[in-house]
mmCIF file of C-alpha atoms and ligand atoms in Angstrom:
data_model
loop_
_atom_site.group_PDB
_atom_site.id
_atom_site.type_symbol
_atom_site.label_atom_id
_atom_site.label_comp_id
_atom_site.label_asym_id
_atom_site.label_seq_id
_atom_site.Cartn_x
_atom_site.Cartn_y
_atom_site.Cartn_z
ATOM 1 C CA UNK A 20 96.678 126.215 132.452
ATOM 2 C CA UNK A 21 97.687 122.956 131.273
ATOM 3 C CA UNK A 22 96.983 122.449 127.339
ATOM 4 C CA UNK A 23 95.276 119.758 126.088
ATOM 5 C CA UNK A 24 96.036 118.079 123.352
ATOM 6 C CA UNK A 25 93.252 116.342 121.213
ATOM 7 C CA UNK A 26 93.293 112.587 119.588
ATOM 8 C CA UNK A 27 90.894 112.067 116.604
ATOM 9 C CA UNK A 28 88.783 108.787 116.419
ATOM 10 C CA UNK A 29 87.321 107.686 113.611
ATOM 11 C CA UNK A 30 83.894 106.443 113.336
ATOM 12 C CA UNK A 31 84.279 104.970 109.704
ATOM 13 C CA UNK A 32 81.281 104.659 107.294
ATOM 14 C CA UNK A 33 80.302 102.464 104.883
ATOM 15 C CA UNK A 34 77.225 100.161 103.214
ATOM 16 C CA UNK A 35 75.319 101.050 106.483
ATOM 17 C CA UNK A 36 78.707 99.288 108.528
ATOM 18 C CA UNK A 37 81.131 100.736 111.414
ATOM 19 C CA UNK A 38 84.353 99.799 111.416
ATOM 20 C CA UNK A 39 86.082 98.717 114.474
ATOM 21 C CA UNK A 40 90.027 98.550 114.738
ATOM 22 C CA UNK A 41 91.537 96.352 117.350
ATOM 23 C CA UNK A 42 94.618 97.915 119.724
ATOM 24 C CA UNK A 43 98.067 96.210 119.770
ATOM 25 C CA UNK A 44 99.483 98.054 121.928
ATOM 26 C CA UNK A 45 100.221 99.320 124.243
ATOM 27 C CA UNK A 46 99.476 96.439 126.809
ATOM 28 C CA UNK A 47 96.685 98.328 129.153
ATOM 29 C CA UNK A 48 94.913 98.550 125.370
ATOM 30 C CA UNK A 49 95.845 96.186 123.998
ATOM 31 C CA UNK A 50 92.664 93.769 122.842
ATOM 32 C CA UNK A 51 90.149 96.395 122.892
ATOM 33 C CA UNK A 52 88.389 97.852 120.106
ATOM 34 C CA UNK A 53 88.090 101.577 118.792
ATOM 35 C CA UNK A 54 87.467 104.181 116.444
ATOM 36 C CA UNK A 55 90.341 104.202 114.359
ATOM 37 C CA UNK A 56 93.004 107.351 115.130
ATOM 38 C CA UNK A 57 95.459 109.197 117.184
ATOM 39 C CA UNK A 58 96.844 112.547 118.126
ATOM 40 C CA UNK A 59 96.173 115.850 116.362
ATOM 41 C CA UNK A 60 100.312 117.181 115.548
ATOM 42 C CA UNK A 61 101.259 120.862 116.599
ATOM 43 C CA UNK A 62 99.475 123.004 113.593
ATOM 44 C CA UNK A 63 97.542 120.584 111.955
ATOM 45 C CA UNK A 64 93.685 119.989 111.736
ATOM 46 C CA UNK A 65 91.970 117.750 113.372
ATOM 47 C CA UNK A 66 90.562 116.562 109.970
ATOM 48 C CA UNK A 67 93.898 116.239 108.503
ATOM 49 C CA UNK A 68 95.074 114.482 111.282
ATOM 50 C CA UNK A 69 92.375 111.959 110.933
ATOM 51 C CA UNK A 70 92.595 111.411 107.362
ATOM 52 C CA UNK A 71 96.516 111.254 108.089
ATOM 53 C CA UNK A 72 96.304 108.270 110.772
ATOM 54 C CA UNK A 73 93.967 106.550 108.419
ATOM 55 C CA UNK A 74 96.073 106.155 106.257
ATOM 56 C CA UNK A 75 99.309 105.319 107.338
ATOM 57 C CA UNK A 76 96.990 103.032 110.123
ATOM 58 C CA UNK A 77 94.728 100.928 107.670
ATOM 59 C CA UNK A 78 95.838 102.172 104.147
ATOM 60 C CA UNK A 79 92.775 104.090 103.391
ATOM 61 C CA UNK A 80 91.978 107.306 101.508
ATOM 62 C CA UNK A 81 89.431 108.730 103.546
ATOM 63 C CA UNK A 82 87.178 112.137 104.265
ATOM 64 C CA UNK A 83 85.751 113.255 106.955
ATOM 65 C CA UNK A 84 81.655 113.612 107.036
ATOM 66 C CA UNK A 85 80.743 115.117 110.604
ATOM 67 C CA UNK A 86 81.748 116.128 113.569
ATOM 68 C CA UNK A 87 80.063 113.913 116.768
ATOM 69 C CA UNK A 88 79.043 115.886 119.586
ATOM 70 C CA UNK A 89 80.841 116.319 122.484
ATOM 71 C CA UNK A 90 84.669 115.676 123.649
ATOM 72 C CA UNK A 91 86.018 112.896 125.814
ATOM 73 C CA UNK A 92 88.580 113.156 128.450
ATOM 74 C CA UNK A 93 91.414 110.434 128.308
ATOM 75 C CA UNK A 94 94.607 110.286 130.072
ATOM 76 C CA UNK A 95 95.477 113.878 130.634
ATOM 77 C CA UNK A 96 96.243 116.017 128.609
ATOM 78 C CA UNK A 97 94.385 114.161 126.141
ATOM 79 C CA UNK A 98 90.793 114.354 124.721
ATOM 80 C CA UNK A 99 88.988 112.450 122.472
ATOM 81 C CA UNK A 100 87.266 113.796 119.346
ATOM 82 C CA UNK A 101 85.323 111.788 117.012
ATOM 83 C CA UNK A 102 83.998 112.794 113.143
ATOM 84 C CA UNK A 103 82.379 110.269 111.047
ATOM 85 C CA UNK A 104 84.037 109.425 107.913
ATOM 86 C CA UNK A 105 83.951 107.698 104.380
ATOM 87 C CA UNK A 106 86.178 106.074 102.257
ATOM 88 C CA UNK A 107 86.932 107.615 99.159
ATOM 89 C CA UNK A 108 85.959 106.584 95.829
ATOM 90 C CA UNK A 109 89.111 104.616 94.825
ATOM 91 C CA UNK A 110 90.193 104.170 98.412
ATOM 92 C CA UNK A 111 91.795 100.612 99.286
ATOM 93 C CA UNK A 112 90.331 98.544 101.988
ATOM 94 C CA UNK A 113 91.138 98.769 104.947
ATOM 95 C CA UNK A 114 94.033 96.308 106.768
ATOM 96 C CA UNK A 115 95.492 96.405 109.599
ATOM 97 C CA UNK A 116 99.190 98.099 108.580
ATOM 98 C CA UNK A 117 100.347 99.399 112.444
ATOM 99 C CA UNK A 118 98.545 99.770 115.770
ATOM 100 C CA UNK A 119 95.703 97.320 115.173
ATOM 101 C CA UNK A 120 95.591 93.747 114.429
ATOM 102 C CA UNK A 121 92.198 93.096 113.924
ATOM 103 C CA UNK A 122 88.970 95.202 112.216
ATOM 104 C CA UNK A 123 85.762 94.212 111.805
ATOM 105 C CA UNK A 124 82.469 95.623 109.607
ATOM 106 C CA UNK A 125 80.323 95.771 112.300
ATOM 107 C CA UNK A 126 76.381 95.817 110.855
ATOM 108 C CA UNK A 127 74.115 97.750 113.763
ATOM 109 C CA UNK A 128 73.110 94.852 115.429
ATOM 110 C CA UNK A 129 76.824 94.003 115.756
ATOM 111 C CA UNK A 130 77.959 96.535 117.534
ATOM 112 C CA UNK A 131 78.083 95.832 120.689
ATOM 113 C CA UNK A 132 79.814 92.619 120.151
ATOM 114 C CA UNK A 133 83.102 93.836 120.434
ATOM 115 C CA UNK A 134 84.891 95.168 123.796
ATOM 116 C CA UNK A 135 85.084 98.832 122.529
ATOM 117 C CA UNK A 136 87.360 101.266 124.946
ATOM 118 C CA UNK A 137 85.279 102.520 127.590
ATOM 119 C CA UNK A 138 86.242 105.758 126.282
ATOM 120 C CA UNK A 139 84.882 105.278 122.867
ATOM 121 C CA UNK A 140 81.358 103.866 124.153
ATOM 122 C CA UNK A 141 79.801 107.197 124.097
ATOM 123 C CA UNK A 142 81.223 108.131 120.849
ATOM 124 C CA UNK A 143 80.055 104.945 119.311
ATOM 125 C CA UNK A 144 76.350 105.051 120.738
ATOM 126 C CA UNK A 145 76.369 108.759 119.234
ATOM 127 C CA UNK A 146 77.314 107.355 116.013
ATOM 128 C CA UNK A 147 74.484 104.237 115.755
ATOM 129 C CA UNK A 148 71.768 106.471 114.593
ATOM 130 C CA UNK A 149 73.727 107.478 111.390
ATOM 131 C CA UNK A 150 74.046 103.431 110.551
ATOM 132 C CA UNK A 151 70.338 102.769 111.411
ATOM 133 C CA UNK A 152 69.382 105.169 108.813
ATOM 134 C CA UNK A 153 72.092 104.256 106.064
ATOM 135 C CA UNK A 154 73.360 108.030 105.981
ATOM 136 C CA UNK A 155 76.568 108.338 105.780
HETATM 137 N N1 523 B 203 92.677 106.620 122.201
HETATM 138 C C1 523 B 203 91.422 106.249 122.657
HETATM 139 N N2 523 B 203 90.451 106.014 121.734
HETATM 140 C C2 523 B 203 90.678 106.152 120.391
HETATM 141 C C3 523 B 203 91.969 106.537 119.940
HETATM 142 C C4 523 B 203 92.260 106.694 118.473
HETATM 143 C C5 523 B 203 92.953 106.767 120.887
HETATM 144 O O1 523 B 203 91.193 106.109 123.864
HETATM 145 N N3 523 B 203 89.658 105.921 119.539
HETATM 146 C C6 523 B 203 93.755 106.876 123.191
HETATM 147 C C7 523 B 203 94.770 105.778 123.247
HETATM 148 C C8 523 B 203 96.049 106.476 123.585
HETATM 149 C C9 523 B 203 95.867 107.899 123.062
HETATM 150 O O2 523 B 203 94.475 108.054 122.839
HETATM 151 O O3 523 B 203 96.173 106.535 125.000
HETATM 152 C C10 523 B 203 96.653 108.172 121.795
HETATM 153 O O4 523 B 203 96.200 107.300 120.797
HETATM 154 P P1 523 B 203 97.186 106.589 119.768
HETATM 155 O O5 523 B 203 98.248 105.852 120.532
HETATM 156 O O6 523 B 203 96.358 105.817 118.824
HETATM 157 O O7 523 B 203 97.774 107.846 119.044
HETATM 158 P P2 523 B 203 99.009 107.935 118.044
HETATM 159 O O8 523 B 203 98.903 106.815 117.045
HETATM 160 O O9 523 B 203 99.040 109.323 117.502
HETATM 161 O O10 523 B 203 100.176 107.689 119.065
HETATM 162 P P3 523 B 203 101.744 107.578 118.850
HETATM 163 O O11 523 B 203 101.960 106.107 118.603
HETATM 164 O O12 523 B 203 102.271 108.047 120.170
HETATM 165 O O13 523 B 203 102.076 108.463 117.700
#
């Protein structure tokens, strides 16, 4: 059995906002949008690993809040798992240090505007609910 090997997103919180990180690279991403992330390291949580790629990505102090349903297949062996998450009191904003260079605040009625990874869609739709109702 092949082992998989899971890749956090990202679907980060705040003032009723998503944020949405722009890909660099590599070129066949490059120009799309997604939940900020990467791969889960051999013995590390996924939660760790998120907070981890946050910030050396964007320069944040973040937690994670929930876990969003389901899990995504990408490229094998990789799968995509999504929490929601919130900055820390404290935290810096976040800037594009590696990976990304773009990121938007996207409001609800925003989201959609951007050209989001097919993979993330579903995550992203799951996640719309939780900015409708200002929970974070
Ligand atoms: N995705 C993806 N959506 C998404 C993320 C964070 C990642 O489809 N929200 C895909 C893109 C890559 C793979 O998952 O094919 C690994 O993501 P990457 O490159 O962000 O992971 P890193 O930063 O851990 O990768 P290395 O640069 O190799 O360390």
């Amino acid at each position: 059995m092949t082992e998989r090997i899971v890749v956090v997103g990202a679907a980060l919180l705040d003032a009723g906002r998503l944020l949405a990180a722009r890909r660099s690279a590599p070129p066949e991403l490059a120009g799309r949008w997604e939940l900020p992330g990467g791969k889960v390291e051999e013995g590390e949580a996924p939660e760790a690993a998120l907070m981890r790629e946050l910030r050396e990505e964007l320069g944040v102090e973040a937690e994670t809040v929930e876990r969003v349903p389901g899990e995504w297949p990408l490229r094998p062996p990789y799968v995509l798992q999504v929490w929601t998450a919130r900055l820390c009191p404290g935290s810096a904003a976040p800037e594009p240090l590696q990976d990304h260079d773009a990121l938007r605040w996207l409001t609800p009625t925003e989201i959609w505007d951007v050209d989001w990874l097919d993979q993330d869609v579903p995550a992203v739709r799951k996640t719309l609910p939780k900015l409708t109702t200002g929970a974070h």
